[in-house]
Every structure is written in structure tokens, then in C-alpha cells.
XYZ file of C-alpha atoms in Angstrom:
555
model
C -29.169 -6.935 -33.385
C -27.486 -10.214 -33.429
C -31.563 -11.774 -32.219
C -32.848 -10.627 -35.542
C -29.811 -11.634 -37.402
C -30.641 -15.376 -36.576
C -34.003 -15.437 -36.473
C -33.650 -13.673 -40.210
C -31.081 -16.678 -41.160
C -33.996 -19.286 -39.739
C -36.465 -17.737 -42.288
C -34.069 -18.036 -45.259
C -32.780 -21.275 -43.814
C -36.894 -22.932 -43.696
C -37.306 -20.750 -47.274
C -34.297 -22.246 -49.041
C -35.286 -25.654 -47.468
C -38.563 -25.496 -49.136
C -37.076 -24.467 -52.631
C -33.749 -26.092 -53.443
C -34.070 -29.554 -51.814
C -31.258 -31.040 -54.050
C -29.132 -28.151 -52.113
C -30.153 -28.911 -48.951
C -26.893 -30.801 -47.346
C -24.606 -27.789 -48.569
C -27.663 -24.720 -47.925
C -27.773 -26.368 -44.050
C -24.385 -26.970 -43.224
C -23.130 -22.923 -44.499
C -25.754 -21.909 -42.470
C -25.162 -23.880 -39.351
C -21.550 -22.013 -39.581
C -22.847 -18.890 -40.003
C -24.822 -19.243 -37.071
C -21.810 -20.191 -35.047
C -20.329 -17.650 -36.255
C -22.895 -14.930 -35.202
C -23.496 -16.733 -32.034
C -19.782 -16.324 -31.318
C -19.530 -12.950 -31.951
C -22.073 -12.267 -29.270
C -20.601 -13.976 -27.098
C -17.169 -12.613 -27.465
C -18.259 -8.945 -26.914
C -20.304 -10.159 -23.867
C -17.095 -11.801 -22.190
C -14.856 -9.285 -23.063
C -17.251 -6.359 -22.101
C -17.065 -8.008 -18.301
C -13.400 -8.883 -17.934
C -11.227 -6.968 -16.352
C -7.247 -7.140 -16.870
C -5.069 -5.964 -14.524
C -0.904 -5.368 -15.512
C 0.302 -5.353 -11.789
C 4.128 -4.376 -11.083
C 4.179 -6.622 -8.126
C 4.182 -10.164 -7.312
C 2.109 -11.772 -5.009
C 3.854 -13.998 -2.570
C 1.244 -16.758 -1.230
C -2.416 -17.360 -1.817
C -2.425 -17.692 1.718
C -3.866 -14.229 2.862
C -2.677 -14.127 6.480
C 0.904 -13.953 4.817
C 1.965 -10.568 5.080
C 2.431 -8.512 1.933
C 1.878 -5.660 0.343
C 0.665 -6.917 -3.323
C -0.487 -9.734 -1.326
C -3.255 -7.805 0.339
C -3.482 -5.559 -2.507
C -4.740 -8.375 -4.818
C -6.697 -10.510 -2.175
C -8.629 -7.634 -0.778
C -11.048 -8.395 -3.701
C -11.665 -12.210 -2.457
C -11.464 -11.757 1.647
C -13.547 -9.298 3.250
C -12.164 -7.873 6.744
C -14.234 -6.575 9.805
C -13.067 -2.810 8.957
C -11.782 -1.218 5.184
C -10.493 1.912 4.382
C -11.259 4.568 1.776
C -9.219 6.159 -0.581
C -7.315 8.052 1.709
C -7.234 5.145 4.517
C -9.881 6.144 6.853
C -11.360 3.465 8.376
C -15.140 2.050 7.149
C -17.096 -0.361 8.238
C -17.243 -4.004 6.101
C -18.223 -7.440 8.131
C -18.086 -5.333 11.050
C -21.571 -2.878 11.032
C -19.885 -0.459 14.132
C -17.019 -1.253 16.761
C -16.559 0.770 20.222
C -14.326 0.564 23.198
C -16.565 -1.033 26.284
C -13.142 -0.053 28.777
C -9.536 0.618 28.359
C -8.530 -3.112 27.322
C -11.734 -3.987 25.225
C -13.400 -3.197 22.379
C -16.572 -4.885 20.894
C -17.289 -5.765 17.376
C -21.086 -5.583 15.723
C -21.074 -7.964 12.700
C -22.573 -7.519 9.760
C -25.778 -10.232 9.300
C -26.829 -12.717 6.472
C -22.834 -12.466 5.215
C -22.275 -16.005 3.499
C -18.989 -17.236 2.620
C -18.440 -18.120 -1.294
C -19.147 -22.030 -0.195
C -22.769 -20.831 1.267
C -21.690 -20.814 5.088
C -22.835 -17.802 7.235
C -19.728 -15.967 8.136
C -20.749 -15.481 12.341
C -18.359 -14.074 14.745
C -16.512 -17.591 15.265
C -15.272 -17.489 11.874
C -13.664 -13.833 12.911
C -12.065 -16.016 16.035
C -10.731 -18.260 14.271
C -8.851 -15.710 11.323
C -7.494 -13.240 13.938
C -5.945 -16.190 16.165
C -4.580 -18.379 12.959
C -2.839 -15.195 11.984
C -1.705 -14.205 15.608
C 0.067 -17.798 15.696
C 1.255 -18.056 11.924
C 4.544 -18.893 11.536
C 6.952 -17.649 9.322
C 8.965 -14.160 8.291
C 5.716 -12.241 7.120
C 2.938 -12.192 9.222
C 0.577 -9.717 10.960
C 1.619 -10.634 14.244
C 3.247 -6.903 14.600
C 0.034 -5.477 13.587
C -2.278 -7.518 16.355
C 0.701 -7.497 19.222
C -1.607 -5.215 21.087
C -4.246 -8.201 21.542
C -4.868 -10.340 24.390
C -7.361 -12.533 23.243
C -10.549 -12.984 21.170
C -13.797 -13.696 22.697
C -16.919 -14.303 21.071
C -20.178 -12.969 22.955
C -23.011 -14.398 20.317
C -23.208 -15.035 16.661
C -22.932 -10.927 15.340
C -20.682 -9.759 18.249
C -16.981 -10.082 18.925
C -14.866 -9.335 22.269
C -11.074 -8.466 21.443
C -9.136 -7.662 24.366
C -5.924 -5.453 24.496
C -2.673 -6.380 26.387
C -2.910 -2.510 27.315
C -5.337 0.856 25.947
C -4.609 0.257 22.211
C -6.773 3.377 20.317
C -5.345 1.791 16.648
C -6.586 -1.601 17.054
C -9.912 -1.854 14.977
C -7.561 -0.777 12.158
C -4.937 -2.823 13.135
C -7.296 -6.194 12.862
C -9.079 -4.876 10.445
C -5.727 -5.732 8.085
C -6.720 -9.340 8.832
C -8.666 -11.372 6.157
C -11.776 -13.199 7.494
C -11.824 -16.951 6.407
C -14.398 -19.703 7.585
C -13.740 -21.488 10.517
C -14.198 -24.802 8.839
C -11.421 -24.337 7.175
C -9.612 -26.140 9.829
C -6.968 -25.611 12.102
C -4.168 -27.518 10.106
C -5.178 -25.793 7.250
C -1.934 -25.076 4.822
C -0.906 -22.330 2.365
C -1.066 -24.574 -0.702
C -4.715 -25.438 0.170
C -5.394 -22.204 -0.811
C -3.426 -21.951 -4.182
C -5.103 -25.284 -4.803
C -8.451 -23.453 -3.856
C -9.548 -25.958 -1.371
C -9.468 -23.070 1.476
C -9.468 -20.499 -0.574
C -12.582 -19.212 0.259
C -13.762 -15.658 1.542
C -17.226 -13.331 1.438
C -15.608 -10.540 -0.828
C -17.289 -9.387 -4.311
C -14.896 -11.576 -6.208
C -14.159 -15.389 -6.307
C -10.991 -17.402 -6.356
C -10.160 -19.155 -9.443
C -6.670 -19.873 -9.711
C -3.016 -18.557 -8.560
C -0.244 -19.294 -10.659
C 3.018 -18.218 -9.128
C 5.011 -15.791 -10.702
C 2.477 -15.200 -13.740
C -1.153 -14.015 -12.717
C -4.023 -14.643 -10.659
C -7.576 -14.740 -11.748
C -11.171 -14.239 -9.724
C -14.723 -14.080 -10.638
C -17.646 -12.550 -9.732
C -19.269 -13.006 -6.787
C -22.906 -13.024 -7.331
C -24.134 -13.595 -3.719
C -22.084 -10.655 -2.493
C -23.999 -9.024 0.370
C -22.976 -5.405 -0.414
C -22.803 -3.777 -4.166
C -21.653 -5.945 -6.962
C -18.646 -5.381 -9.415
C -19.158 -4.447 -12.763
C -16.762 -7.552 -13.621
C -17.487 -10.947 -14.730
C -14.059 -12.160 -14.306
C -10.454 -10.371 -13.384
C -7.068 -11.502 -14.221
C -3.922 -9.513 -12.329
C -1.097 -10.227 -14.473
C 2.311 -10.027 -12.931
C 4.631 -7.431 -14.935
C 7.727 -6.048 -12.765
C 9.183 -4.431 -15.677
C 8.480 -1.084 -16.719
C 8.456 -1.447 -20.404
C 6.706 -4.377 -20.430
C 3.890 -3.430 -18.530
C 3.541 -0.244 -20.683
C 3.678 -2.388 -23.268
C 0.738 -4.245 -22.714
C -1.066 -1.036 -21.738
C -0.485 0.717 -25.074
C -0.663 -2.722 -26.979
C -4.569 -3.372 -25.349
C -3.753 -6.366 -23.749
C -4.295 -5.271 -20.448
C -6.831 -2.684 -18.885
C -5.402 -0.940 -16.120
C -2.172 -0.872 -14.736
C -0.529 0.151 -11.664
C 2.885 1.786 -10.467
C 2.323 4.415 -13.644
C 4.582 6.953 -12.652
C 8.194 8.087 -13.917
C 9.202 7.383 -17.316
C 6.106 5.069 -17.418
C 4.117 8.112 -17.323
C 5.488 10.425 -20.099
C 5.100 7.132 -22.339
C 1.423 6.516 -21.512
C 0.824 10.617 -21.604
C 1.388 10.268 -25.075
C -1.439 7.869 -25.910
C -5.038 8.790 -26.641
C -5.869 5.060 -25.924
C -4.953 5.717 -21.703
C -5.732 7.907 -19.609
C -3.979 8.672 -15.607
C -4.953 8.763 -12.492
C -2.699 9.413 -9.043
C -2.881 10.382 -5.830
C -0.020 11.115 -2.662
C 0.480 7.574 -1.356
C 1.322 7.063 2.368
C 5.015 6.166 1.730
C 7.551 8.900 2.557
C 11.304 9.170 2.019
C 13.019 10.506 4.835
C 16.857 11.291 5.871
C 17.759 9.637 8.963
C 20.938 10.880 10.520
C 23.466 9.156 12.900
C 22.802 11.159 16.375
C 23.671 8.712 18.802
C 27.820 8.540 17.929
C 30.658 11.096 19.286
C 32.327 10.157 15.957
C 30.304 8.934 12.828
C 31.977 6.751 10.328
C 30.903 8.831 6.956
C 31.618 12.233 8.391
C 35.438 13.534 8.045
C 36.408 17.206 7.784
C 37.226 18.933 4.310
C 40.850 17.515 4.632
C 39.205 14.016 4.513
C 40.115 13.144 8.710
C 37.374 12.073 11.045
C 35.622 14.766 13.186
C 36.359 14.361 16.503
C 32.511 15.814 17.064
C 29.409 14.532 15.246
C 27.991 17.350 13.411
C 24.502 15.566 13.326
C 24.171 15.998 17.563
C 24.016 19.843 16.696
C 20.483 20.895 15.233
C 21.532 23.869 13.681
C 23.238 21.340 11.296
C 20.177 19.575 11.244
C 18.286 22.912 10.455
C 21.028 23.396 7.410
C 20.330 20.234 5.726
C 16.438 20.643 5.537
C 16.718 24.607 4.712
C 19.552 23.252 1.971
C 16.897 20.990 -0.054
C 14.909 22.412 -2.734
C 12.003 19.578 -2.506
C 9.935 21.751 -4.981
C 12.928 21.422 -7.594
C 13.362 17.758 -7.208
C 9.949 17.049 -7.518
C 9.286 19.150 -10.631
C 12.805 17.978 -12.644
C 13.902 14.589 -10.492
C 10.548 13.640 -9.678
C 8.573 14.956 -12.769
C 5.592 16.268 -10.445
C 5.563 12.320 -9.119
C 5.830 13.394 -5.633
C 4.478 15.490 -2.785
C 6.952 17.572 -0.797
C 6.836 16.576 2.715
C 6.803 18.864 6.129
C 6.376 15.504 8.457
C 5.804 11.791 9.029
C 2.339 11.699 7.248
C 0.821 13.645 4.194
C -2.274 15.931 4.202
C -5.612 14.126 5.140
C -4.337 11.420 7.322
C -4.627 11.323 10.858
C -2.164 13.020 13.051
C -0.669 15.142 10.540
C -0.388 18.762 11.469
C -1.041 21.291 9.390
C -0.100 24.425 10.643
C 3.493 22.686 9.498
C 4.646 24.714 6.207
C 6.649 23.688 3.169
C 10.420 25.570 3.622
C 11.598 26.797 0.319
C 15.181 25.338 -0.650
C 17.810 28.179 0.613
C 21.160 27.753 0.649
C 22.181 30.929 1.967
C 20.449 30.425 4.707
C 22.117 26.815 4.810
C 25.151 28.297 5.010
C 24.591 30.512 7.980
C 23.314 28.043 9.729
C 26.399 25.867 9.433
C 28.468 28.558 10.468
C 26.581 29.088 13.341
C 27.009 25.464 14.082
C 30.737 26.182 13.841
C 31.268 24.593 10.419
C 31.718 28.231 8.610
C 33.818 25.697 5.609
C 31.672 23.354 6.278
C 32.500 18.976 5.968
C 32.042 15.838 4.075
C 29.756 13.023 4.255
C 28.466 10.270 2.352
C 24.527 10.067 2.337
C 23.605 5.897 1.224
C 20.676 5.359 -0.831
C 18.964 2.719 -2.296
C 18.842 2.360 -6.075
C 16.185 0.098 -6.717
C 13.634 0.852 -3.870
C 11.867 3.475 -4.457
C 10.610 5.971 -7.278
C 13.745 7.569 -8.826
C 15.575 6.988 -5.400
C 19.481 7.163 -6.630
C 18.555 10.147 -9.034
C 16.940 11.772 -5.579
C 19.799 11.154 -3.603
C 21.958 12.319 -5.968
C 20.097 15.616 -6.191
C 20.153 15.924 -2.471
C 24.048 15.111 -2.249
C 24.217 18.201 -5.019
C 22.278 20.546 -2.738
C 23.944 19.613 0.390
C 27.126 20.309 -1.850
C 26.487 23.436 -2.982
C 25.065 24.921 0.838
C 28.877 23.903 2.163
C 28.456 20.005 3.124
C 30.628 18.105 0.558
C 28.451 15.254 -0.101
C 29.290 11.814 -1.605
C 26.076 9.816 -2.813
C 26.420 6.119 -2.695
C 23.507 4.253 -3.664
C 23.003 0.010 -3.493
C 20.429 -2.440 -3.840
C 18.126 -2.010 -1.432
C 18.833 -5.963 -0.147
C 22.206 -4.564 1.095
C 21.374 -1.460 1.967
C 18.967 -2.449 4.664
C 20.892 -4.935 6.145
C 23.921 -1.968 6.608
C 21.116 0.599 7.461
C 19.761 -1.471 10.435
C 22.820 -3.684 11.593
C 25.816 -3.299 9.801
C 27.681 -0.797 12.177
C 29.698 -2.340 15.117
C 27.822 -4.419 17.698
C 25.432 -4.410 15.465
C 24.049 -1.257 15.195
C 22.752 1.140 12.191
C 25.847 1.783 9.588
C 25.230 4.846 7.975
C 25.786 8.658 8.864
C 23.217 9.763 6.820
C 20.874 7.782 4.488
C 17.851 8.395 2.377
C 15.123 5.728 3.988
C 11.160 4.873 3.660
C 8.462 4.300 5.930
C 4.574 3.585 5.204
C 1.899 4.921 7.350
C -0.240 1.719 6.217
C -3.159 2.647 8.781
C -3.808 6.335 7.533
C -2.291 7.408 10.775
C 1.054 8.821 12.269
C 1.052 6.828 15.270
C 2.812 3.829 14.321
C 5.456 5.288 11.655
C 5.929 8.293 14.509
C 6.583 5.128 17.223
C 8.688 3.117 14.465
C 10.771 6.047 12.972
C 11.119 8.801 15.958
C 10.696 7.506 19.355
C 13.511 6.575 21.510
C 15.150 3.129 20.205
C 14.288 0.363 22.854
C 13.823 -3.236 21.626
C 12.345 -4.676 24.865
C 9.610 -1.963 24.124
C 9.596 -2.207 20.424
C 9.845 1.267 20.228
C 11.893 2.666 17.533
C 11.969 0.171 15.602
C 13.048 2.173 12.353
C 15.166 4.935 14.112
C 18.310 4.225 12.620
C 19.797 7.583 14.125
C 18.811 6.718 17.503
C 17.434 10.561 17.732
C 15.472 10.670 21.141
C 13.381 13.303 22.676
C 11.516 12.607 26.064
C 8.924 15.305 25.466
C 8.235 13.672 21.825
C 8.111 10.013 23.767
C 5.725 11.624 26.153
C 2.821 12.929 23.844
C 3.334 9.443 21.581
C 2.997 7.022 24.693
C 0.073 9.105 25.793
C -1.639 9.119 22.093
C -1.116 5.824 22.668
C -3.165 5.348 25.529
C -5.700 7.777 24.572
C -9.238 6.540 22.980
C -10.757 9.836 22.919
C -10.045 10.905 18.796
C -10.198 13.806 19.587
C -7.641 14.099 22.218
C -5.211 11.685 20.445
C -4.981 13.771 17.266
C -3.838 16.639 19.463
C -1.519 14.594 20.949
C -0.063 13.308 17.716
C 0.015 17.050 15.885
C 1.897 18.205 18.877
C 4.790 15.178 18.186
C 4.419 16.263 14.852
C 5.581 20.109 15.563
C 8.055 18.488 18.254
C 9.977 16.262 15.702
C 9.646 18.931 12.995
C 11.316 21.933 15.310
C 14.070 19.437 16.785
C 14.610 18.187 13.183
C 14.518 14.297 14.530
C 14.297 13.841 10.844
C 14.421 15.145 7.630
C 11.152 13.946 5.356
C 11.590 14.835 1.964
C 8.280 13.687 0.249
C 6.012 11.372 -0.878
C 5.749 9.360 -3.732
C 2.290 9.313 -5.587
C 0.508 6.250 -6.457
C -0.646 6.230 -10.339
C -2.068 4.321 -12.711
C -2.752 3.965 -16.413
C -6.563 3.025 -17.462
C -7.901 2.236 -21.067
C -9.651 5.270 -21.866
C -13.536 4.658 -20.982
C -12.614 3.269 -17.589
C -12.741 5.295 -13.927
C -11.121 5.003 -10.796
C -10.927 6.501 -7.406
C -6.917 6.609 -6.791
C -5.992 5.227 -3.003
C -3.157 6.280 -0.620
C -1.867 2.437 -0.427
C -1.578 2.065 -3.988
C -3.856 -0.859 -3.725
C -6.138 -1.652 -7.734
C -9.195 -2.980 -6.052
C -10.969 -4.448 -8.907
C -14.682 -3.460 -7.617
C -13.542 -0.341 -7.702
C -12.796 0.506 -11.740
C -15.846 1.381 -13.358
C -16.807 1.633 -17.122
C -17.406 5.325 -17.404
C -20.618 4.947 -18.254
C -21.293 3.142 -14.896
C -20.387 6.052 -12.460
């Protein structure tokens, strides 16, 4: 339309020439502006049509992408390609790496995708994936992926498309493990430093999106990657705009000035339910909140009788007390009037659809009758007191959560004090803060991610048997320990056959679920707010990949 416009103002422009010549100056220069004007118009709906703006709740950390971070890898996902991906629901799919296998126990061979170039023109070849997984093996500082890639020996490269990596021991997690890892050109350097990629200088990766500029604190911006070697985003450029705050970032969703936004959930999404202009998406995220209880203490600090004296006899070591507390919560009723349908109730360590997670593992309704008896069983027929510690600025609704929970536990006998603190205390007291420096609390509402789409690691961090020359245990804050639950985790460690290990891991599951080594309560959902015409396949991690929001019409 706008073609025939100008070629229509060229005519009149030639025909007006011809006629009014004492006119000319003023006929020429009104319709040199007009022009301008048209040819701006175009071009405004052209650039706006293919940007993409992105209200993000989180801030990313570095530009560097082997520093460890959730938003971090959430945002630079889009510029760095890794040797594996994962779908929506965190299975693993191939990217720069066409198919991996185990050769033996300790080894496990990488086929690289061909004719990948790096955003400077390189070929990415399998010294380039050498050189990423070492630099972030030796990268110092306090967030790195050196937990992730602990399991590796070294990296060997056998020609151009193929990589060696060899384990320290049988490691059946590891091609998701590195495939966390950004890939980055070897000729980037060795001494290569984290502002040469905020400046750009090293800030360069074979994903469908290029760098263009970090500014800390504020937003960084990308554009299209025209050489990609796999499908090309429907966006010219993409800005993620940093905006922590709730009613800010809703805000600029209802106010247009943004596209999408993430972290939708709450009293973010009653306000955006409300608007014809935005429409929601969510899905159950991998992050589940979870009671841990002190089991590893004759006495625990938080737990006194009703006349307010310590027990002489932690009630936590008994599991029909444990059985009372998870029969006592009504997750169903917290999620529909605390949570506002934001959650999933949880049975175990992972949610439906990831691996390891067993299934045959029901939802108990809330009872607290049956509470009750059980604590009388346990020989607390007037039951105690206790305070459960919570974070209040963690996680989704966490202090109104725990205070529901500290109702329930109320009401089924166990006089329950909720005390909730800024999660930059709280974890501090959670992990170290008792004497010697052990865990504080008695009981405590906590979090754990299964980040690969698995239960192996969370089930190793949150319920195996504490033991820091191991690294086992990491996150079991109640000490709980069960050798037949070690067992089938060190052996699903071990095991490379799939098939085998997902037994193994369902049978932990039913072990820590019967002994009640925890008590999950659910998890949150990831959700996010779209300008109405725009699509999006929601993802466990939460992550907005930019390549994957679509115009509607694109599908």
C-alpha cells in the first residue's frame, strides 16, 4: 500500500512540476516531507512487527555465560548454543551435539553437529567444545558449574565432529550435566575476562540470536542471527528488560510497553486475568517446597512440650509423627485459596513427567483426624509445640504457605509457631547456624530444583545420608538417613542402562515417601503474561527463550 502511495505522490510531484513552476520550491519541499513521512511509517511497523520485548523479573548477573545463574542461563540460552538442550519439560535434545553414547563405564562420546559457524564466521569443531567445558571446570569464583561437571575427568578431542569426555567414575547424568555449559570459540583465548564479554569482544556464540549489548541492572538486547544453522526466530531484535517488581512489570504488560513477561503468577495473575490485551500461559516448574525436619538430635531446639519445656525426646525420630504432619496438610486447600491454583501438590522429589518420579505415588487428602491418631500413637495423645522457619521473600507466597501449614499442624494437635525471614538469613541458619555448625531449625519450609528433569541429583542433595567428603547430602538439613534409600541412589548412580536407573530411582522415590524422609508440599508453576496474538510453549525451568514466542499466526 505504502509502494503505490509514493509512486502516486511521484506522479503528482512530476504533474505539479510541470504546471505551477513559480510553486515549485514550496510544491517540492511538502512533498519531500510527506515522503519521509510515509517512508517512516513503513518502516516503523516493519521494526516493531520484528521486535520482541521481554519484562523479565530477574537480573542477570554477568555476560559471562560460564557464571552460574539461573536468569543468567535463562537469558543467554538465546546467544550460546550447548552440545545437548532440553524441551519443555527438560528432556534432553540434541543441539551442537547430533547423538552422544557411553563407549564404557568412564566415557562417553560426543557426535557434533557439522557446518555450525560461530556469529564471527568460525566453524564451531570439537576444540571449541574443549576449550568451554575446561574454562568453566577451572572458573573461579562463587557461581560456577564446577558442581555440575565434578563427575569429569578430562576432555579429549578424537577429530573435528567428535568429543571424548571421561568420568572420574560411571556418571549416567553427564550429557545433561555438560550440556548446561555454553559453547564459546576457542579463540577466544585463555585469559579471556568477564567484561570482554559485556564489552562484546568475546561475546560470541552459534545460537539464533546475537549479542548487542548488556547493561547491568537495566536490560540486555540481541539480534537475529541470520546464519543460524537450525530454524530461525521470528525476531529481528529482543530486548529483556529487568523488572523485579511486581507492579511494575504488570505495568508495562498492561501499559504495551513490553511483550511478554515472566514470573506471572500470584497477584500478578488476577491483574493480567482481567485484561483482554494479555493472555497466560503456565506450566508445573521443577522447583518444589519441601519440609525438612531435624532427625539427627535427641533434643531439638524448636520443639518444647505444651507447657513450653524442652522434650527430652525428638518427636521428629518417630515416623508416625512424621506420618501426622503430611496426613495434617491439606495441599489441595492451600493451593486453591493460598496458592490461587499457582501450584501443583506434590507426592515426591520431582513432578509428573520428569525422570525418576514414581507414579504409582498418590496425592493424600488433608485429614486431621487421622493426624491426630497418629500422634497419639506416637505417644503425643496432647500433642507439642514447634516453630516451623520460612522464608518470606523466596518463593511464591512462601510466608502465607507457611503460615497455612503452621494453622493445619495447629489444628491436628502440634501447636505451631510460624516464623518467617529473608531468605539471606534464613539459609545461613538453615544450613549452619546450629552449634558446631550444623542446620538450625526443627522444622523449616525449604526449596530444591530438579534443574536436569531428573530426581537423581535433588534425591542425592536433599535425602541421602549427609557426608561432605562424599558430597552427598548436600541439602539434607535433617540429616534423615536410610541405607536402603542410599543403596538404590548410589546404584542409579552407577547405572547407564535408562531403563534400569529409572527403576532404581522410582523405588527411592516409594522408599523416601513411606519413611517420610521428607515432607514435599508442591510445586510452584512457571507463568507468563503474553500480548494477546503471541504463543508460547511454557517450560519446567521457567526459562522465556525468545525463539520460542511465536506470532500466532506463525504456529
Amino acid at each position: 500500500m505504502y509502494h503505490l502511495s509514493i509512486r502516486r505522490l511521484l506522479f503528482l510531484q512530476e504533474t505539479w512540476s510541470n504546471l505551477m513552476e513559480h510553486q515549485m520550491g514550496i510544491a517540492l519541499t511538502c512533498l519531500r516531507r510527506l515522503l519521509v513521512v510515509v517512508a517512516a511509517i513503513t518502516l516503523l511497523g516493519t521494526a516493531s512487527a520484528a521486535d520482541l520485548r521481554i519484562g523479565f523479573k530477574s537480573e542477570v548477573t554477568s555476560a559471562d555465560p560460564h557464571v552460574l545463574g539461573a536468569a543468567n542461563r535463562g537469558v543467554w540460552v538465546n546467544v550460546y548454543d550447548s552440545l545437548i538442550g532440553q524441551d519443555e519439560k527438560l528432556h534432553p535434545i540434541p543441539v551442537l551435539a547430533l547423538s552422544w553414547k557411553a563407549i564404557d563405564e568412564k566415557q562417553w562420546e560426543f557426535k557434533l553437529r557439522p557446518d555450525v559457524k560461530f556469529h564471527n564466521g568460525e566453524p564451531m569443531t570439537a576444540h571449541d567444545v574443549k576449550f568451554s567445558l575446561d574454562r568453566a571446570r577451572a572458573l573461579v569464583g562463587p557461581r560456577t558449574f564446577k558442581t555440575y561437571l565434578r563427575a569429569v575427568d578430562s576432555v579429549r578431542v578424537q577429530d573435528p565432529l567428535t568429543v571424548i569426555i571421561k568420568t572420574k567414575e560411571s556418571a549416567p547424568t553427564l550429557p545433561e550435566n555438560v550440556g548446561l555449559v555454553a559453547i564459546i570459540p576457542k579463540g577466544n583465548g585463555a585469559e579471556i575476562k568477564e567484561e570482554d564479554f559485556e564489552n562484546g569482544k568475546a561475546a560470541v556464540g552459534t545460537g539464533p540470536f546475537k549479542y548487542a549489548g548488556f547493561i547491568p541492572s537495566q536490560q540486555v538486547t540481541m539480534t537475529r542471527n541470520d546464519a543460524y544453522w537450525g530454524m530461525k526466530p521470528a525476531w529481528m531484535k529482543v530486548t529483556y528488560q529487568f523488572i523485579p517488581k511486581e507492579p511494575a512489570r504488570a505495568a508495562a504488560m498492561l501499559g504495551g510497553s513490553v511483550d511478554v513477561i515472566d514470573g506471572a503468577a500470584g497477584s500478578l495473575s488476577e491483574t493480567l486475568k482481567k485484561s483482554e490485551k494479555v493472555s497466560l500461559v503456565s506450566t508445573t516448574s521443577y522447583l518444589l517446597n519441601y519440609l525438612s525436619m531435624d532427625q539427627f538430635r535427641t533434643v531439638s531446639p524448636y520443639v518444647t512440650g505444651n507447657d513450653g519445656k524442652p522434650l527430652t525426646k525428638n518427636p521428629f525420630q518417630d515416623k508416625k509423627v512424621r506420618q501426622a504432619i503430611t496426613v495434617a496438610i491439606n495441599r489441595e486447600a492451600i493451593n486453591k485459596f493460598v496458592m490461587k491454583g499457582d501450584a501443583e501438590p506434590a507426592t515426591q522429589i520431582v513432578p509428573s513427567g520428569f525422570f525418576g518420579h514414581e507414579p504409582a505415588l498418590k496425592l493424600q487428602p488433608g485429614d486431621t483426624a487421622q493426624a491426630k491418631a497418629l500422634l497419639a500413637e506416637a505417644g503425643y495423645p496432647s500433642g507439642f509445640k514447634v516453630v516451623l522457619h520460612c522464608t518470606n521473600d523466596r518463593y511464591l507466597n512462601d510466608a502465607r504457605v507457611c503460615e497455612a501449614i503452621a494453622q493445619m499442624l495447629t489444628q491436628a494437635g502440634i501447636k505451631t509457631d510460624a516464623r518467617t525471614l529473608p531468605y539471606a538469613n534464613f539459609v545461613t541458619r538453615a544450613t549452619s547456624g546450629g552449634p558446631g555448625g550444623e542446620p538450625e531449625f526443627s522444622l523449616a519450609m525449604v526449596g530444591i530444583g530438579a534443574v536436569l528433569g531428573d530426581s537423581l541429583e535433588p534425591s542425592t542433595a536433599v535425602v541421602y545420608t549427609f557426608d561432605k567428603a562424599l558430597g552427598t547430602g548436600a541439602n539434607n538439613y535433617g540429616r534423615y538417613s536410610n541405607k536402603e534409600f542410599d543403596a538404590a541412589i548410589r546404584s542409579a548412580a552407577k547405572t547407564l542402562n535408562e531403563k534400569e536407573r529409572q527403576e532404581l530411582q522410582r523405588k527411592a522415590a516409594k522408599l523416601a515417601a513411606e519413611d517420610v524422609a521428607v515432607i514435599p508440599v508442591h510445586n510452584a508453576k512457571a507463568a507468563w503474561g503474553l500480548r494477546k496474538g503471541l504463543s508460547m510453549a511454557p517450560r519446567s525451568d521457567g526459562f522465556t527463550i525468545a525463539s520460542g514466542i511465536k506470532e500466532a499466526a506463525s504456529k
